[in-house]
PDB file of C-alpha atoms and ligand atoms in Angstrom:
ATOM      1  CA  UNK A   1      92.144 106.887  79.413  1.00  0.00           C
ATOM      2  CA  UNK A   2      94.230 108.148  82.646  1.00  0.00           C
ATOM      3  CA  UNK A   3      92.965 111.402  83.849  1.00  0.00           C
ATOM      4  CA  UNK A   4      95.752 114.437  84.010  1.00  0.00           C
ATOM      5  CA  UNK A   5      95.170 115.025  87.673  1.00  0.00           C
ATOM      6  CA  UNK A   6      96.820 112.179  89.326  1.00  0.00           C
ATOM      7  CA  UNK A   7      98.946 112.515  92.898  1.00  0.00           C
ATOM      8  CA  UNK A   8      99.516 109.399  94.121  1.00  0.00           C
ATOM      9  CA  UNK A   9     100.381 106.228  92.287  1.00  0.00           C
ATOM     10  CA  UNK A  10      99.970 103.040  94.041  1.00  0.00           C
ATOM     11  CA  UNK A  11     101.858  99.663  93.093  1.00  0.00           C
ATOM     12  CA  UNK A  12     100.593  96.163  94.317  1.00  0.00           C
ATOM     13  CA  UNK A  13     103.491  94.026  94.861  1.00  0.00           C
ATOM     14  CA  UNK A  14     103.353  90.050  94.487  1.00  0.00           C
ATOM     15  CA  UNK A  15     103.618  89.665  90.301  1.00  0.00           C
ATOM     16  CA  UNK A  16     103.208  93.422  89.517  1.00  0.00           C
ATOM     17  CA  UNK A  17     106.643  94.421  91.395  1.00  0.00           C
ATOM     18  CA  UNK A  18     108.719  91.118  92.002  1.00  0.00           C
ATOM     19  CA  UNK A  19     107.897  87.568  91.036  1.00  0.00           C
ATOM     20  CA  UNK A  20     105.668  85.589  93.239  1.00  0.00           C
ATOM     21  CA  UNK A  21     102.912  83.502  91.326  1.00  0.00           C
ATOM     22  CA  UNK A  22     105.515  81.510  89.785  1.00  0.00           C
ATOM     23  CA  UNK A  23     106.816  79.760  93.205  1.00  0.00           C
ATOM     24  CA  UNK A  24     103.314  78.808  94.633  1.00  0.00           C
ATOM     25  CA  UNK A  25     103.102  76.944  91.206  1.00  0.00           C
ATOM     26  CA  UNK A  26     106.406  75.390  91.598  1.00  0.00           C
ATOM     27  CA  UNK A  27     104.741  74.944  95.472  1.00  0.00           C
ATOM     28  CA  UNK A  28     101.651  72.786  94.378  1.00  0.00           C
ATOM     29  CA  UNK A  29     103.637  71.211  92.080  1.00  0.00           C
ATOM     30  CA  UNK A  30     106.025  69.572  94.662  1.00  0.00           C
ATOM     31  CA  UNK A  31     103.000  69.272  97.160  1.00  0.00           C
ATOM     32  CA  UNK A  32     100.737  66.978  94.258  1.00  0.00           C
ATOM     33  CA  UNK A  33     103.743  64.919  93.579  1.00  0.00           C
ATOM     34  CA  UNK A  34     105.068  64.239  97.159  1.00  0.00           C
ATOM     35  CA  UNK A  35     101.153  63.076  97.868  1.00  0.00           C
ATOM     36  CA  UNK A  36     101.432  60.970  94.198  1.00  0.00           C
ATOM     37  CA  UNK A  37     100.683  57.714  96.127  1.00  0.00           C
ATOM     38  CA  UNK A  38      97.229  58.630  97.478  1.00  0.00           C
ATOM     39  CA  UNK A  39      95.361  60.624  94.690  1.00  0.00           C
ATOM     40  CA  UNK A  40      96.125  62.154  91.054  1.00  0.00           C
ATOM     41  CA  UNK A  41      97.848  65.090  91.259  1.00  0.00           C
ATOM     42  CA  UNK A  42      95.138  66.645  88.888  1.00  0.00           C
ATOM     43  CA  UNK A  43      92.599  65.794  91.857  1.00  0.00           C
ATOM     44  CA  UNK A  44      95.062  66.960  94.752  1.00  0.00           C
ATOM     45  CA  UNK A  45      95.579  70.566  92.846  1.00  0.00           C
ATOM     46  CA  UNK A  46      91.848  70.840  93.468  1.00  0.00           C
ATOM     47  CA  UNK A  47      91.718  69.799  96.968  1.00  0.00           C
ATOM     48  CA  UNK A  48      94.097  72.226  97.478  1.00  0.00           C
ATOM     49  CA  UNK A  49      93.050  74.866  95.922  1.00  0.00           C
ATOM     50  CA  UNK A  50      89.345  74.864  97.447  1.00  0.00           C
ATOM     51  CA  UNK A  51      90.905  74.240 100.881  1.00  0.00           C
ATOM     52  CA  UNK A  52      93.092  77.023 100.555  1.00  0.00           C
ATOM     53  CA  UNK A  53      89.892  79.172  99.662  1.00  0.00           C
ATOM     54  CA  UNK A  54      88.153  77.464 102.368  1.00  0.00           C
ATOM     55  CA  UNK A  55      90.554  78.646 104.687  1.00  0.00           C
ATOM     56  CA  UNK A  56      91.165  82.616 103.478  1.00  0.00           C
ATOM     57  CA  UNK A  57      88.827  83.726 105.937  1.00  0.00           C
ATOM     58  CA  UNK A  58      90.319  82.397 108.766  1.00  0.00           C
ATOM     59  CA  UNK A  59      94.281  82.710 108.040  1.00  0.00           C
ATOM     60  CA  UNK A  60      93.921  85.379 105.054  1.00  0.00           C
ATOM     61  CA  UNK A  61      96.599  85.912 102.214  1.00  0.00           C
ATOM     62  CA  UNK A  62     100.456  84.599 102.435  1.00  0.00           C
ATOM     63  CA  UNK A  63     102.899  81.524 102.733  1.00  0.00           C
ATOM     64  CA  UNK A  64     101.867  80.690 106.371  1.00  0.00           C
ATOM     65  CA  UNK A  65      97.949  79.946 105.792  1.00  0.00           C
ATOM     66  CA  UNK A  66      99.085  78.229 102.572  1.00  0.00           C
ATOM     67  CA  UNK A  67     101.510  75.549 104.225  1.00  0.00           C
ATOM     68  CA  UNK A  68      98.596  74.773 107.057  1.00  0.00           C
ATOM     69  CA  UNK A  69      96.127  74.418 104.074  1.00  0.00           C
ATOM     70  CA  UNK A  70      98.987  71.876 102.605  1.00  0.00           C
ATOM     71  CA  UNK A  71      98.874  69.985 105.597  1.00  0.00           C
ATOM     72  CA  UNK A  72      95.117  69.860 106.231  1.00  0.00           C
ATOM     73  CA  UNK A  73      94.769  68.784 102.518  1.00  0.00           C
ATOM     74  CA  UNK A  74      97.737  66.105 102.675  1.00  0.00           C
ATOM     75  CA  UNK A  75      95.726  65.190 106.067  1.00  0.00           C
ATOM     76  CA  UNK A  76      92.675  64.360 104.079  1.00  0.00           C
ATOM     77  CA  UNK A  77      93.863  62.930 101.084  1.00  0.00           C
ATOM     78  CA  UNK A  78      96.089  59.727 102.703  1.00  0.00           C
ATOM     79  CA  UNK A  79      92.778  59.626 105.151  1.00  0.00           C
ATOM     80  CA  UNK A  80      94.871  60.809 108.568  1.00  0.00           C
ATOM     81  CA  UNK A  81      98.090  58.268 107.400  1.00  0.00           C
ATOM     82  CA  UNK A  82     100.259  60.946 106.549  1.00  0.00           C
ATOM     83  CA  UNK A  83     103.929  59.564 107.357  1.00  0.00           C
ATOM     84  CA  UNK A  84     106.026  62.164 109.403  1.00  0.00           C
ATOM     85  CA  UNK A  85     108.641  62.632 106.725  1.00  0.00           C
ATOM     86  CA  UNK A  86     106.151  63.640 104.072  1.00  0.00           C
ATOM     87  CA  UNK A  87     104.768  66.126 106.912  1.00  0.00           C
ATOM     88  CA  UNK A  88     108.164  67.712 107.251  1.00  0.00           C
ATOM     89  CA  UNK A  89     108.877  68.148 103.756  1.00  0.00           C
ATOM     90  CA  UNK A  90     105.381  69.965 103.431  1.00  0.00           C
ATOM     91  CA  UNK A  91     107.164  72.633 106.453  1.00  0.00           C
ATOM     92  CA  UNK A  92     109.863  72.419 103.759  1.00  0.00           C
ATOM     93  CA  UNK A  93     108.035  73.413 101.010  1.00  0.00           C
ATOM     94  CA  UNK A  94     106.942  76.570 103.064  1.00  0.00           C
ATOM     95  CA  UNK A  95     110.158  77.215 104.166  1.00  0.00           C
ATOM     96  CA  UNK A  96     112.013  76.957 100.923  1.00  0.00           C
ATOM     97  CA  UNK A  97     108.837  79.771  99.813  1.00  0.00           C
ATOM     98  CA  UNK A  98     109.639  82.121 102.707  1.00  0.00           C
ATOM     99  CA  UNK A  99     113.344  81.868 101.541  1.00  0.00           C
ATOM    100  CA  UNK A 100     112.876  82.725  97.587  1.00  0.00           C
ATOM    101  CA  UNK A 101     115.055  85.787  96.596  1.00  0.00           C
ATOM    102  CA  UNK A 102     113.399  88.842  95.892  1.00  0.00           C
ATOM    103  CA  UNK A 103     113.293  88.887  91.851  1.00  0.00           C
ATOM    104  CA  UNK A 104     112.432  92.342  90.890  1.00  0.00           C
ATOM    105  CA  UNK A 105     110.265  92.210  87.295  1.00  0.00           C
ATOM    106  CA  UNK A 106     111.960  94.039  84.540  1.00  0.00           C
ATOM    107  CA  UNK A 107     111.723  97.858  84.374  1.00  0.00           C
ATOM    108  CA  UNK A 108     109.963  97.910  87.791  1.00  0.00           C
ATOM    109  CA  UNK A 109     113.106  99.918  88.975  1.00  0.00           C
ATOM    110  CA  UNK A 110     113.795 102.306  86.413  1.00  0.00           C
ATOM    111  CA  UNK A 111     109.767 103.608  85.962  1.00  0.00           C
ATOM    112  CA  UNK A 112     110.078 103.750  89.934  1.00  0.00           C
ATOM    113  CA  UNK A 113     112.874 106.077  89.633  1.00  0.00           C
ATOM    114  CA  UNK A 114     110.986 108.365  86.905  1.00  0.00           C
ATOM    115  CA  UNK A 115     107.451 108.227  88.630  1.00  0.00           C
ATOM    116  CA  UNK A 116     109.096 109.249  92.098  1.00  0.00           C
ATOM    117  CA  UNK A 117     110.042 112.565  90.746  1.00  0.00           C
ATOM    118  CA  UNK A 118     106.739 114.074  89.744  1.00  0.00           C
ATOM    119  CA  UNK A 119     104.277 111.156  92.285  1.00  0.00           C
ATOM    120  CA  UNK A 120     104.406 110.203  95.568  1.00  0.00           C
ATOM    121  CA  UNK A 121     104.760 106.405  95.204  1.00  0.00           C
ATOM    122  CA  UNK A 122     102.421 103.814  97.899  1.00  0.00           C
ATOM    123  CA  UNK A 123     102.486 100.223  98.272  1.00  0.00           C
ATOM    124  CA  UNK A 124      99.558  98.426  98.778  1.00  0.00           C
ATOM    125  CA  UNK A 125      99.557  94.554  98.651  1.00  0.00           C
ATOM    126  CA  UNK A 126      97.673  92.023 100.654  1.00  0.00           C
ATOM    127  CA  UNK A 127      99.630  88.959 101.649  1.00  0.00           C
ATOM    128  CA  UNK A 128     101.693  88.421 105.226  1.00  0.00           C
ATOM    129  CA  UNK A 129     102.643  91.809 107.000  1.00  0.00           C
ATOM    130  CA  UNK A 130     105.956  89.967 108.107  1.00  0.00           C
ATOM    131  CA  UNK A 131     106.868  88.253 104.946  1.00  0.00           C
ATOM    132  CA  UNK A 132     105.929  91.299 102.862  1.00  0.00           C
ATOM    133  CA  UNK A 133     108.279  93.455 104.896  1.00  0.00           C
ATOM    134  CA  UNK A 134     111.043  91.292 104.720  1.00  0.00           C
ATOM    135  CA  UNK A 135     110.406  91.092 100.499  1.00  0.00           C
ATOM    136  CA  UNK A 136     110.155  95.024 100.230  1.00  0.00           C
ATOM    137  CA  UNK A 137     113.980  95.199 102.102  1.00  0.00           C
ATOM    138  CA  UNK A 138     115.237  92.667  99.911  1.00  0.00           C
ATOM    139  CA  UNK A 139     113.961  93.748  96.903  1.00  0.00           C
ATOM    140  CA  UNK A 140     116.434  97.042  97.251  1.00  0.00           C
ATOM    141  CA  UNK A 141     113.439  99.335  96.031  1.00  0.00           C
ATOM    142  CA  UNK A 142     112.009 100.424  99.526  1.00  0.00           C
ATOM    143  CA  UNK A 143     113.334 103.723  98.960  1.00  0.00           C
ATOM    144  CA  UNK A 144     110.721 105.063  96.019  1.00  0.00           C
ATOM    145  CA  UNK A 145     108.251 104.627  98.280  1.00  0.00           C
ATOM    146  CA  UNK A 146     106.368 106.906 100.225  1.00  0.00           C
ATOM    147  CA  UNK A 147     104.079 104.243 102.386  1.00  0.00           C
ATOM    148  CA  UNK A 148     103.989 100.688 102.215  1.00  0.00           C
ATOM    149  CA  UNK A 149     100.216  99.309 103.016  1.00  0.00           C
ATOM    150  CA  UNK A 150      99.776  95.492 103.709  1.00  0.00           C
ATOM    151  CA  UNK A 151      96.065  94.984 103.441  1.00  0.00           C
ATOM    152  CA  UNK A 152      94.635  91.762 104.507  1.00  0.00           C
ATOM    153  CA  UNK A 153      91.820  92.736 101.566  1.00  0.00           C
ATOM    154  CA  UNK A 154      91.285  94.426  98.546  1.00  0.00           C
ATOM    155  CA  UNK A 155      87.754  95.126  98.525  1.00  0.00           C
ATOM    156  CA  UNK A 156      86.119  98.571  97.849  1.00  0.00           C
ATOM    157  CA  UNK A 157      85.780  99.564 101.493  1.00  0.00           C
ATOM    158  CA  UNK A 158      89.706  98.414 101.783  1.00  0.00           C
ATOM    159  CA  UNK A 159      90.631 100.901  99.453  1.00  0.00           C
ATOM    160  CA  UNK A 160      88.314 103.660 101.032  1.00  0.00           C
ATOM    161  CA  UNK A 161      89.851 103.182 104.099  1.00  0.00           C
ATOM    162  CA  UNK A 162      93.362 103.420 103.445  1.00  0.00           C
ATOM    163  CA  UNK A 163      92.795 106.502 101.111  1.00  0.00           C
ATOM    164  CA  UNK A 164      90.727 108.072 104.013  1.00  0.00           C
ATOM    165  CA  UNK A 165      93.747 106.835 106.261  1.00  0.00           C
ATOM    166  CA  UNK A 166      96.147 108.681 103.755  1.00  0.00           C
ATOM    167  CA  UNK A 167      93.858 111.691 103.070  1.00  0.00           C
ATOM    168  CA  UNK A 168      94.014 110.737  99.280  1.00  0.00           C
ATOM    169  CA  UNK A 169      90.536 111.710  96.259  1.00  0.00           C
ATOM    170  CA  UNK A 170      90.179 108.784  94.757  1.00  0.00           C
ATOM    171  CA  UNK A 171      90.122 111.126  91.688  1.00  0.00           C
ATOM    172  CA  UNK A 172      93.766 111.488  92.727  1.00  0.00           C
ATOM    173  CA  UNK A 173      95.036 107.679  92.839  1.00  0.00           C
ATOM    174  CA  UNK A 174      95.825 105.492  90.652  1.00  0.00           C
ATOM    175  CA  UNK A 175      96.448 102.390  90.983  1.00  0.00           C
ATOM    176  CA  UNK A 176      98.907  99.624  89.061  1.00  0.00           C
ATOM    177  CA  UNK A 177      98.360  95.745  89.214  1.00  0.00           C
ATOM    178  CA  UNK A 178      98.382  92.421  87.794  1.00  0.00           C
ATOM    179  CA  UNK A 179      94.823  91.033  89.125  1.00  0.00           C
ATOM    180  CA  UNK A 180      91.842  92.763  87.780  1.00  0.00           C
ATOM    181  CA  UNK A 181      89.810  91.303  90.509  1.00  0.00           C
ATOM    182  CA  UNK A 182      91.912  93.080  93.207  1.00  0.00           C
ATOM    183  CA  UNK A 183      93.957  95.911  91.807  1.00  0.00           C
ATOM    184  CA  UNK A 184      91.697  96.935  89.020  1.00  0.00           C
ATOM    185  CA  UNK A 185      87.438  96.808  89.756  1.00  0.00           C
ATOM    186  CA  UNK A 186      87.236  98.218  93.036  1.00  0.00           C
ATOM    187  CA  UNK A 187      89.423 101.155  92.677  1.00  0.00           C
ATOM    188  CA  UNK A 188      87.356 101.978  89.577  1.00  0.00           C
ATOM    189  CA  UNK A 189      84.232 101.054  91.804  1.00  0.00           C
ATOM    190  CA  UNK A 190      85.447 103.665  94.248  1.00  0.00           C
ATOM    191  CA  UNK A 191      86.064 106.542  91.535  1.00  0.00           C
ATOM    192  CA  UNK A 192      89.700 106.264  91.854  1.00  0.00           C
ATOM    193  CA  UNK A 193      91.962 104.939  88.100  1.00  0.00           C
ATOM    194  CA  UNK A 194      94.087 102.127  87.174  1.00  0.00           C
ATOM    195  CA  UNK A 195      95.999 100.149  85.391  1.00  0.00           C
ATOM    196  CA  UNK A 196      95.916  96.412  84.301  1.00  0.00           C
ATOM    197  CA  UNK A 197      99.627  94.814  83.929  1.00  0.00           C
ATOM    198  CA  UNK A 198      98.829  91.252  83.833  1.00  0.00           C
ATOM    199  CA  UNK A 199     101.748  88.749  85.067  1.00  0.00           C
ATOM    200  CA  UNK A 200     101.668  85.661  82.885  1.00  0.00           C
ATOM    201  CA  UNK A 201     100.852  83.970  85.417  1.00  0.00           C
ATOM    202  CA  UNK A 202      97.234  84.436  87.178  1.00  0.00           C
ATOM    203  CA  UNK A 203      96.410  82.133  91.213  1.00  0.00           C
ATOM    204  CA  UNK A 204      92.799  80.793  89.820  1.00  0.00           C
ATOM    205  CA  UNK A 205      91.207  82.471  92.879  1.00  0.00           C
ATOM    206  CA  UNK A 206      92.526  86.086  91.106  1.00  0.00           C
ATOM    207  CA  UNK A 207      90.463  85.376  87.632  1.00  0.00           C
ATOM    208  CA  UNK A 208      87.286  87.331  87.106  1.00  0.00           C
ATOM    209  CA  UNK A 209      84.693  86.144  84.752  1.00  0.00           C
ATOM    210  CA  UNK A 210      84.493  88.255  81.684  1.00  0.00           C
ATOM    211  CA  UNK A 211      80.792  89.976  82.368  1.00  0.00           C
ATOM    212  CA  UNK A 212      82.380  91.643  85.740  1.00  0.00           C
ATOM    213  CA  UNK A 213      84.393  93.815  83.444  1.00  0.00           C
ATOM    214  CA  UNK A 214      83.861  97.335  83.263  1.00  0.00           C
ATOM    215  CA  UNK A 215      86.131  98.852  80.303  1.00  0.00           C
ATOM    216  CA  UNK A 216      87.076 101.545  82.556  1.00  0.00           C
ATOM    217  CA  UNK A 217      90.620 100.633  82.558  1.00  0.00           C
ATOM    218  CA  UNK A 218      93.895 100.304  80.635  1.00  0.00           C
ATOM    219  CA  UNK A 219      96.073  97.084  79.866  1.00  0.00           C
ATOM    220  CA  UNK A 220      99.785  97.753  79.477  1.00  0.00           C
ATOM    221  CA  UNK A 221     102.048  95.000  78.288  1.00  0.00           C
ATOM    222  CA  UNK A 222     105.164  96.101  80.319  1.00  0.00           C
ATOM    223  CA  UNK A 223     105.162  97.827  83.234  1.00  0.00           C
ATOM    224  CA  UNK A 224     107.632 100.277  81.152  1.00  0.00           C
ATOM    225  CA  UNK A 225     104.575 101.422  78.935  1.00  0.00           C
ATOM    226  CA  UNK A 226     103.206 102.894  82.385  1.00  0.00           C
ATOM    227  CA  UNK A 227     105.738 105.901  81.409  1.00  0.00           C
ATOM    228  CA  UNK A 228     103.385 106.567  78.129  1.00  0.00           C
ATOM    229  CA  UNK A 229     100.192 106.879  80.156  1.00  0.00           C
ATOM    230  CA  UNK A 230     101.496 109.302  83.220  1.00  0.00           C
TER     231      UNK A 230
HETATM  232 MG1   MG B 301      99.579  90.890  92.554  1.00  0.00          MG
END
């Protein structure tokens, strides 16, 4: 259950405040079947997928690091004959991604507009500082919040920073988001609450394995149900 003392409520962004999941699905689905020719597109999901993890150390969260994992993949899958054309329509693919309108989830604006009176609202989303930025203006929502943190991590010692940064308790924060694995366990792991509101659609690299889970926490269906809890 959500403790009475809470100050600061944090949001994560990509598929807790505005659709994002749903175009790097739409993504990998144009990238297997533009590659159709060379491999399954059951096989060239997973060569993506393990290059893209491969590569999360090096170019970290967002669009950008995705499309250079497309090409590397596309690289290695038609063994270095990649024709140009298919190689521009992978730039494409990125493009078109960077382009998406801003698709604010249901509700999302109206519990803004009722926490902002008694909270001060944060942001705090991993993904591309640039790209991010640009999503937050378009979304037309900037305004409930406080601070807007774009975190290349969302580890414990992430969170620890940025509410030593912000001179936040953890006992203070809570935190709302649609990945367990990054929005949910460490801020619970750092003494700090939350709440799950799971997008129905979950990047494989997000899933946790049952065991990890610590019962700590509350699932909402609707991000409008946050209103019951705080
Ligand atoms: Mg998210």
């Amino acid at each position: 259950m959500i403790r009475n003392n809470v100050k600061v409520v944090a949001f994560d962004a990509d598929d807790t405040l505005w659709v994002n999941e749903t175009y790097f699905r739409e993504a990998e689905n144009e990238f297997a079947s533009l590659l159709s020719n060379y491999e399954t597109e059951n096989k060239i999901h997973q060569e993506l997928f393990k290059k893209e993890i491969k590569n999360l150390p090096l170019y970290g969260y967002g669009i950008k690091g995705f499309v250079l994992s497309m090409m590397e993949c596309a690289l290695e899958i038609s063994n270095g004959n990649l024709p140009s054309e298919i190689l521009s329509k992978i730039i494409d693919i990125g493009k078109d991604m960077l382009d998406k309108p801003v698709v604010v989830l249901d509700n999302v604006e109206s519990v803004l507009q009722s926490l902002s009176k008694k909270y001060k609202l944060i942001v705090a989303t991993k993904g591309d500082l640039l790209d991010q930025e640009k999503k937050l203006k378009k979304s037309g929502i900037l305004q409930y919040f406080h601070h807007i943190e774009v975190m290349s991590e969302k580890k414990e010692e992430d969170y620890t920073k940025l509410l030593k940064h912000l001179d936040i308790k953890p006992k203070d924060f809570l935190m709302i988001g649609n990945s367990l694995k990054s929005d949910v366990l460490p801020i619970l792991n750092i003494g700090a609450q939350a709440i799950h509101v799971p997008f129905h659609t979950t990047w494989q690299y997000e899933e946790v394995n049952s065991n990890s889970i610590n019962e700590d926490y509350i699932t909402i269906k609707s991000i409008k149900h946050l209103l019951n809890y705080i």
